[in-house]
Amino acid sequence: MSVKILGKGKKVARLRRHARLRKKVVGTPERPRLVVTRSNRHMVAQIVDDTKGHTLVSASTLTAEFAGFEGTKSEAAKKVGLLVAEKAKAAGIEQVVFDRGGNKYTGRVAAVADGAREGGLAL
């Protein structure tokens, strides 16, 4: 699947990186894909089995666990990583492939990965 993304700007660059990344990163039943979606305000992490196209586990700053959370966005991202790792362990998932969604591996995206590692997932 070859996708040609034309244009300039941050969004186009992220989409180009994401298309390049998705050529290599594929989730399997043994090692599903940990997808990180980042907006200006929220973080979402999902563990996806690409063979079936099903989301196995998810965690987000939009869920009830974050009601009343006070901290920086990076601290919230780390907590999302810990939550998704906890839910994955309960579902019997030990190893995942990390999909940064075309975002650069720094800041909040890295914080989700660090939180997932601390929670016991092997990335």
PDB file of N, CA and C in Angstrom, residues 40-108:
ATOM      1  N   ASN A  40      -3.730  18.032  21.291  1.00  0.00           N
ATOM      2  CA  ASN A  40      -3.180  19.094  22.120  1.00  0.00           C
ATOM      3  C   ASN A  40      -3.556  18.925  23.587  1.00  0.00           C
ATOM      4  N   ARG A  41      -4.691  18.285  23.826  1.00  0.00           N
ATOM      5  CA  ARG A  41      -5.221  18.197  25.177  1.00  0.00           C
ATOM      6  C   ARG A  41      -5.207  16.801  25.775  1.00  0.00           C
ATOM      7  N   HIS A  42      -5.347  15.770  24.958  1.00  0.00           N
ATOM      8  CA  HIS A  42      -5.548  14.410  25.458  1.00  0.00           C
ATOM      9  C   HIS A  42      -4.571  13.416  24.844  1.00  0.00           C
ATOM     10  N   MET A  43      -4.453  12.269  25.512  1.00  0.00           N
ATOM     11  CA  MET A  43      -3.663  11.137  25.031  1.00  0.00           C
ATOM     12  C   MET A  43      -4.563   9.905  25.037  1.00  0.00           C
ATOM     13  N   VAL A  44      -4.442   9.108  23.995  1.00  0.00           N
ATOM     14  CA  VAL A  44      -5.179   7.858  23.897  1.00  0.00           C
ATOM     15  C   VAL A  44      -4.187   6.765  23.547  1.00  0.00           C
ATOM     16  N   ALA A  45      -4.263   5.634  24.235  1.00  0.00           N
ATOM     17  CA  ALA A  45      -3.424   4.482  23.928  1.00  0.00           C
ATOM     18  C   ALA A  45      -4.329   3.274  23.745  1.00  0.00           C
ATOM     19  N   GLN A  46      -4.120   2.546  22.650  1.00  0.00           N
ATOM     20  CA  GLN A  46      -4.907   1.356  22.357  1.00  0.00           C
ATOM     21  C   GLN A  46      -3.966   0.221  22.013  1.00  0.00           C
ATOM     22  N   ILE A  47      -4.352  -0.977  22.368  1.00  0.00           N
ATOM     23  CA  ILE A  47      -3.614  -2.159  21.936  1.00  0.00           C
ATOM     24  C   ILE A  47      -4.495  -2.875  20.925  1.00  0.00           C
ATOM     25  N   VAL A  48      -3.957  -3.040  19.694  1.00  0.00           N
ATOM     26  CA  VAL A  48      -4.749  -3.508  18.560  1.00  0.00           C
ATOM     27  C   VAL A  48      -4.137  -4.777  17.971  1.00  0.00           C
ATOM     28  N   ASP A  49      -4.996  -5.749  17.671  1.00  0.00           N
ATOM     29  CA  ASP A  49      -4.607  -6.939  16.922  1.00  0.00           C
ATOM     30  C   ASP A  49      -4.952  -6.658  15.460  1.00  0.00           C
ATOM     31  N   ASP A  50      -3.938  -6.438  14.629  1.00  0.00           N
ATOM     32  CA  ASP A  50      -4.172  -6.051  13.234  1.00  0.00           C
ATOM     33  C   ASP A  50      -4.684  -7.194  12.372  1.00  0.00           C
ATOM     34  N   THR A  51      -4.471  -8.444  12.764  1.00  0.00           N
ATOM     35  CA  THR A  51      -4.977  -9.551  11.952  1.00  0.00           C
ATOM     36  C   THR A  51      -6.505  -9.587  11.968  1.00  0.00           C
ATOM     37  N   LYS A  52      -7.106  -9.251  13.118  1.00  0.00           N
ATOM     38  CA  LYS A  52      -8.563  -9.204  13.229  1.00  0.00           C
ATOM     39  C   LYS A  52      -9.108  -7.792  13.095  1.00  0.00           C
ATOM     40  N   GLY A  53      -8.256  -6.800  13.342  1.00  0.00           N
ATOM     41  CA  GLY A  53      -8.707  -5.410  13.310  1.00  0.00           C
ATOM     42  C   GLY A  53      -9.491  -5.031  14.550  1.00  0.00           C
ATOM     43  N   HIS A  54      -9.167  -5.673  15.690  1.00  0.00           N
ATOM     44  CA  HIS A  54      -9.885  -5.417  16.935  1.00  0.00           C
ATOM     45  C   HIS A  54      -9.004  -4.688  17.938  1.00  0.00           C
ATOM     46  N   THR A  55      -9.615  -3.770  18.668  1.00  0.00           N
ATOM     47  CA  THR A  55      -8.942  -3.138  19.791  1.00  0.00           C
ATOM     48  C   THR A  55      -9.114  -4.044  20.997  1.00  0.00           C
ATOM     49  N   LEU A  56      -7.999  -4.472  21.575  1.00  0.00           N
ATOM     50  CA  LEU A  56      -8.042  -5.387  22.710  1.00  0.00           C
ATOM     51  C   LEU A  56      -8.159  -4.640  24.034  1.00  0.00           C
ATOM     52  N   VAL A  57      -7.413  -3.553  24.164  1.00  0.00           N
ATOM     53  CA  VAL A  57      -7.359  -2.777  25.405  1.00  0.00           C
ATOM     54  C   VAL A  57      -7.177  -1.320  25.037  1.00  0.00           C
ATOM     55  N   SER A  58      -7.758  -0.419  25.835  1.00  0.00           N
ATOM     56  CA  SER A  58      -7.523   1.005  25.597  1.00  0.00           C
ATOM     57  C   SER A  58      -7.515   1.766  26.907  1.00  0.00           C
ATOM     58  N   ALA A  59      -6.838   2.902  26.886  1.00  0.00           N
ATOM     59  CA  ALA A  59      -6.812   3.823  28.019  1.00  0.00           C
ATOM     60  C   ALA A  59      -6.684   5.222  27.461  1.00  0.00           C
ATOM     61  N   SER A  60      -7.245   6.194  28.171  1.00  0.00           N
ATOM     62  CA  SER A  60      -7.271   7.552  27.655  1.00  0.00           C
ATOM     63  C   SER A  60      -7.406   8.547  28.788  1.00  0.00           C
ATOM     64  N   THR A  61      -7.015   9.780  28.520  1.00  0.00           N
ATOM     65  CA  THR A  61      -7.223  10.838  29.507  1.00  0.00           C
ATOM     66  C   THR A  61      -8.684  11.266  29.533  1.00  0.00           C
ATOM     67  N   LEU A  62      -9.490  10.745  28.635  1.00  0.00           N
ATOM     68  CA  LEU A  62     -10.914  11.070  28.589  1.00  0.00           C
ATOM     69  C   LEU A  62     -11.755  10.163  29.482  1.00  0.00           C
ATOM     70  N   THR A  63     -11.155   9.129  30.077  1.00  0.00           N
ATOM     71  CA  THR A  63     -11.917   8.165  30.870  1.00  0.00           C
ATOM     72  C   THR A  63     -12.149   8.665  32.293  1.00  0.00           C
ATOM     73  N   ALA A  64     -12.954   7.920  33.017  1.00  0.00           N
ATOM     74  CA  ALA A  64     -13.332   8.309  34.376  1.00  0.00           C
ATOM     75  C   ALA A  64     -12.154   8.288  35.344  1.00  0.00           C
ATOM     76  N   GLU A  65     -11.115   7.483  35.038  1.00  0.00           N
ATOM     77  CA  GLU A  65      -9.944   7.417  35.927  1.00  0.00           C
ATOM     78  C   GLU A  65      -9.240   8.769  36.041  1.00  0.00           C
ATOM     79  N   PHE A  66      -9.457   9.640  35.081  1.00  0.00           N
ATOM     80  CA  PHE A  66      -8.790  10.938  35.062  1.00  0.00           C
ATOM     81  C   PHE A  66      -9.662  12.072  35.582  1.00  0.00           C
ATOM     82  N   ALA A  67     -10.841  11.754  36.094  1.00  0.00           N
ATOM     83  CA  ALA A  67     -11.696  12.799  36.663  1.00  0.00           C
ATOM     84  C   ALA A  67     -10.989  13.394  37.872  1.00  0.00           C
ATOM     85  N   GLY A  68     -10.772  14.681  37.842  1.00  0.00           N
ATOM     86  CA  GLY A  68     -10.108  15.355  38.949  1.00  0.00           C
ATOM     87  C   GLY A  68      -8.599  15.243  38.939  1.00  0.00           C
ATOM     88  N   PHE A  69      -8.003  14.691  37.867  1.00  0.00           N
ATOM     89  CA  PHE A  69      -6.544  14.564  37.790  1.00  0.00           C
ATOM     90  C   PHE A  69      -5.920  15.943  37.656  1.00  0.00           C
ATOM     91  N   GLU A  70      -4.956  16.199  38.506  1.00  0.00           N
ATOM     92  CA  GLU A  70      -4.239  17.469  38.425  1.00  0.00           C
ATOM     93  C   GLU A  70      -2.769  17.163  38.273  1.00  0.00           C
ATOM     94  N   GLY A  71      -2.216  17.605  37.196  1.00  0.00           N
ATOM     95  CA  GLY A  71      -0.811  17.381  36.900  1.00  0.00           C
ATOM     96  C   GLY A  71      -0.526  17.867  35.503  1.00  0.00           C
ATOM     97  N   THR A  72       0.718  17.717  35.086  1.00  0.00           N
ATOM     98  CA  THR A  72       1.092  18.159  33.744  1.00  0.00           C
ATOM     99  C   THR A  72       0.577  17.164  32.712  1.00  0.00           C
ATOM    100  N   LYS A  73       0.632  17.578  31.451  1.00  0.00           N
ATOM    101  CA  LYS A  73       0.199  16.690  30.382  1.00  0.00           C
ATOM    102  C   LYS A  73       1.128  15.486  30.266  1.00  0.00           C
ATOM    103  N   SER A  74       2.412  15.660  30.574  1.00  0.00           N
ATOM    104  CA  SER A  74       3.356  14.541  30.538  1.00  0.00           C
ATOM    105  C   SER A  74       3.055  13.537  31.641  1.00  0.00           C
ATOM    106  N   GLU A  75       2.689  14.025  32.819  1.00  0.00           N
ATOM    107  CA  GLU A  75       2.312  13.121  33.908  1.00  0.00           C
ATOM    108  C   GLU A  75       1.050  12.350  33.549  1.00  0.00           C
ATOM    109  N   ALA A  76       0.107  13.009  32.904  1.00  0.00           N
ATOM    110  CA  ALA A  76      -1.119  12.334  32.464  1.00  0.00           C
ATOM    111  C   ALA A  76      -0.794  11.270  31.421  1.00  0.00           C
ATOM    112  N   ALA A  77       0.134  11.571  30.514  1.00  0.00           N
ATOM    113  CA  ALA A  77       0.523  10.610  29.484  1.00  0.00           C
ATOM    114  C   ALA A  77       1.163   9.382  30.113  1.00  0.00           C
ATOM    115  N   LYS A  78       1.998   9.595  31.125  1.00  0.00           N
ATOM    116  CA  LYS A  78       2.630   8.465  31.806  1.00  0.00           C
ATOM    117  C   LYS A  78       1.579   7.609  32.496  1.00  0.00           C
ATOM    118  N   LYS A  79       0.586   8.251  33.091  1.00  0.00           N
ATOM    119  CA  LYS A  79      -0.501   7.520  33.756  1.00  0.00           C
ATOM    120  C   LYS A  79      -1.305   6.713  32.731  1.00  0.00           C
ATOM    121  N   VAL A  80      -1.497   7.249  31.521  1.00  0.00           N
ATOM    122  CA  VAL A  80      -2.178   6.509  30.454  1.00  0.00           C
ATOM    123  C   VAL A  80      -1.381   5.243  30.125  1.00  0.00           C
ATOM    124  N   GLY A  81      -0.053   5.370  30.038  1.00  0.00           N
ATOM    125  CA  GLY A  81       0.795   4.215  29.782  1.00  0.00           C
ATOM    126  C   GLY A  81       0.680   3.163  30.866  1.00  0.00           C
ATOM    127  N   LEU A  82       0.660   3.605  32.127  1.00  0.00           N
ATOM    128  CA  LEU A  82       0.506   2.668  33.242  1.00  0.00           C
ATOM    129  C   LEU A  82      -0.853   1.973  33.201  1.00  0.00           C
ATOM    130  N   LEU A  83      -1.908   2.730  32.891  1.00  0.00           N
ATOM    131  CA  LEU A  83      -3.255   2.151  32.827  1.00  0.00           C
ATOM    132  C   LEU A  83      -3.379   1.122  31.709  1.00  0.00           C
ATOM    133  N   VAL A  84      -2.835   1.450  30.531  1.00  0.00           N
ATOM    134  CA  VAL A  84      -2.951   0.519  29.410  1.00  0.00           C
ATOM    135  C   VAL A  84      -2.130  -0.742  29.706  1.00  0.00           C
ATOM    136  N   ALA A  85      -0.996  -0.610  30.391  1.00  0.00           N
ATOM    137  CA  ALA A  85      -0.198  -1.780  30.749  1.00  0.00           C
ATOM    138  C   ALA A  85      -0.936  -2.651  31.759  1.00  0.00           C
ATOM    139  N   GLU A  86      -1.581  -2.022  32.730  1.00  0.00           N
ATOM    140  CA  GLU A  86      -2.344  -2.757  33.734  1.00  0.00           C
ATOM    141  C   GLU A  86      -3.484  -3.544  33.085  1.00  0.00           C
ATOM    142  N   LYS A  87      -4.210  -2.891  32.174  1.00  0.00           N
ATOM    143  CA  LYS A  87      -5.319  -3.563  31.485  1.00  0.00           C
ATOM    144  C   LYS A  87      -4.802  -4.672  30.566  1.00  0.00           C
ATOM    145  N   ALA A  88      -3.644  -4.450  29.937  1.00  0.00           N
ATOM    146  CA  ALA A  88      -3.063  -5.454  29.046  1.00  0.00           C
ATOM    147  C   ALA A  88      -2.640  -6.690  29.840  1.00  0.00           C
ATOM    148  N   LYS A  89      -2.046  -6.473  31.001  1.00  0.00           N
ATOM    149  CA  LYS A  89      -1.639  -7.600  31.846  1.00  0.00           C
ATOM    150  C   LYS A  89      -2.863  -8.423  32.256  1.00  0.00           C
ATOM    151  N   ALA A  90      -3.964  -7.735  32.564  1.00  0.00           N
ATOM    152  CA  ALA A  90      -5.196  -8.427  32.933  1.00  0.00           C
ATOM    153  C   ALA A  90      -5.756  -9.228  31.757  1.00  0.00           C
ATOM    154  N   ALA A  91      -5.498  -8.757  30.536  1.00  0.00           N
ATOM    155  CA  ALA A  91      -5.970  -9.455  29.338  1.00  0.00           C
ATOM    156  C   ALA A  91      -4.981 -10.508  28.854  1.00  0.00           C
ATOM    157  N   GLY A  92      -3.841 -10.653  29.553  1.00  0.00           N
ATOM    158  CA  GLY A  92      -2.863 -11.674  29.186  1.00  0.00           C
ATOM    159  C   GLY A  92      -1.872 -11.240  28.123  1.00  0.00           C
ATOM    160  N   ILE A  93      -1.696  -9.954  27.943  1.00  0.00           N
ATOM    161  CA  ILE A  93      -0.762  -9.441  26.943  1.00  0.00           C
ATOM    162  C   ILE A  93       0.525  -9.031  27.652  1.00  0.00           C
ATOM    163  N   GLU A  94       1.655  -9.586  27.199  1.00  0.00           N
ATOM    164  CA  GLU A  94       2.949  -9.307  27.818  1.00  0.00           C
ATOM    165  C   GLU A  94       3.825  -8.416  26.945  1.00  0.00           C
ATOM    166  N   GLN A  95       3.765  -8.615  25.615  1.00  0.00           N
ATOM    167  CA  GLN A  95       4.625  -7.890  24.691  1.00  0.00           C
ATOM    168  C   GLN A  95       3.788  -7.152  23.661  1.00  0.00           C
ATOM    169  N   VAL A  96       4.244  -5.967  23.275  1.00  0.00           N
ATOM    170  CA  VAL A  96       3.567  -5.178  22.244  1.00  0.00           C
ATOM    171  C   VAL A  96       4.600  -4.558  21.317  1.00  0.00           C
ATOM    172  N   VAL A  97       4.123  -4.128  20.155  1.00  0.00           N
ATOM    173  CA  VAL A  97       4.923  -3.345  19.212  1.00  0.00           C
ATOM    174  C   VAL A  97       4.451  -1.911  19.355  1.00  0.00           C
ATOM    175  N   PHE A  98       5.372  -0.968  19.493  1.00  0.00           N
ATOM    176  CA  PHE A  98       5.004   0.419  19.739  1.00  0.00           C
ATOM    177  C   PHE A  98       4.788   1.163  18.429  1.00  0.00           C
ATOM    178  N   ASP A  99       3.622   1.780  18.285  1.00  0.00           N
ATOM    179  CA  ASP A  99       3.278   2.596  17.115  1.00  0.00           C
ATOM    180  C   ASP A  99       3.070   4.023  17.606  1.00  0.00           C
ATOM    181  N   ARG A 100       4.014   4.886  17.298  1.00  0.00           N
ATOM    182  CA  ARG A 100       3.961   6.260  17.789  1.00  0.00           C
ATOM    183  C   ARG A 100       3.061   7.147  16.950  1.00  0.00           C
ATOM    184  N   GLY A 101       2.437   6.587  15.940  1.00  0.00           N
ATOM    185  CA  GLY A 101       1.448   7.315  15.153  1.00  0.00           C
ATOM    186  C   GLY A 101       2.015   8.461  14.336  1.00  0.00           C
ATOM    187  N   GLY A 102       3.291   8.376  13.983  1.00  0.00           N
ATOM    188  CA  GLY A 102       3.904   9.444  13.197  1.00  0.00           C
ATOM    189  C   GLY A 102       4.419  10.587  14.041  1.00  0.00           C
ATOM    190  N   ASN A 103       4.095  10.579  15.333  1.00  0.00           N
ATOM    191  CA  ASN A 103       4.617  11.615  16.227  1.00  0.00           C
ATOM    192  C   ASN A 103       6.072  11.310  16.529  1.00  0.00           C
ATOM    193  N   LYS A 104       6.839  12.341  16.821  1.00  0.00           N
ATOM    194  CA  LYS A 104       8.225  12.139  17.204  1.00  0.00           C
ATOM    195  C   LYS A 104       8.263  11.506  18.586  1.00  0.00           C
ATOM    196  N   TYR A 105       9.250  10.636  18.797  1.00  0.00           N
ATOM    197  CA  TYR A 105       9.363   9.921  20.070  1.00  0.00           C
ATOM    198  C   TYR A 105      10.026  10.834  21.097  1.00  0.00           C
ATOM    199  N   THR A 106       9.237  11.723  21.646  1.00  0.00           N
ATOM    200  CA  THR A 106       9.713  12.652  22.660  1.00  0.00           C
ATOM    201  C   THR A 106       8.512  13.143  23.452  1.00  0.00           C
ATOM    202  N   GLY A 107       8.744  13.719  24.604  1.00  0.00           N
ATOM    203  CA  GLY A 107       7.663  14.321  25.380  1.00  0.00           C
ATOM    204  C   GLY A 107       6.599  13.350  25.798  1.00  0.00           C
ATOM    205  N   ARG A 108       5.349  13.661  25.458  1.00  0.00           N
ATOM    206  CA  ARG A 108       4.203  12.872  25.915  1.00  0.00           C
ATOM    207  C   ARG A 108       4.149  11.491  25.282  1.00  0.00           C
TER     208      ARG A 108
END
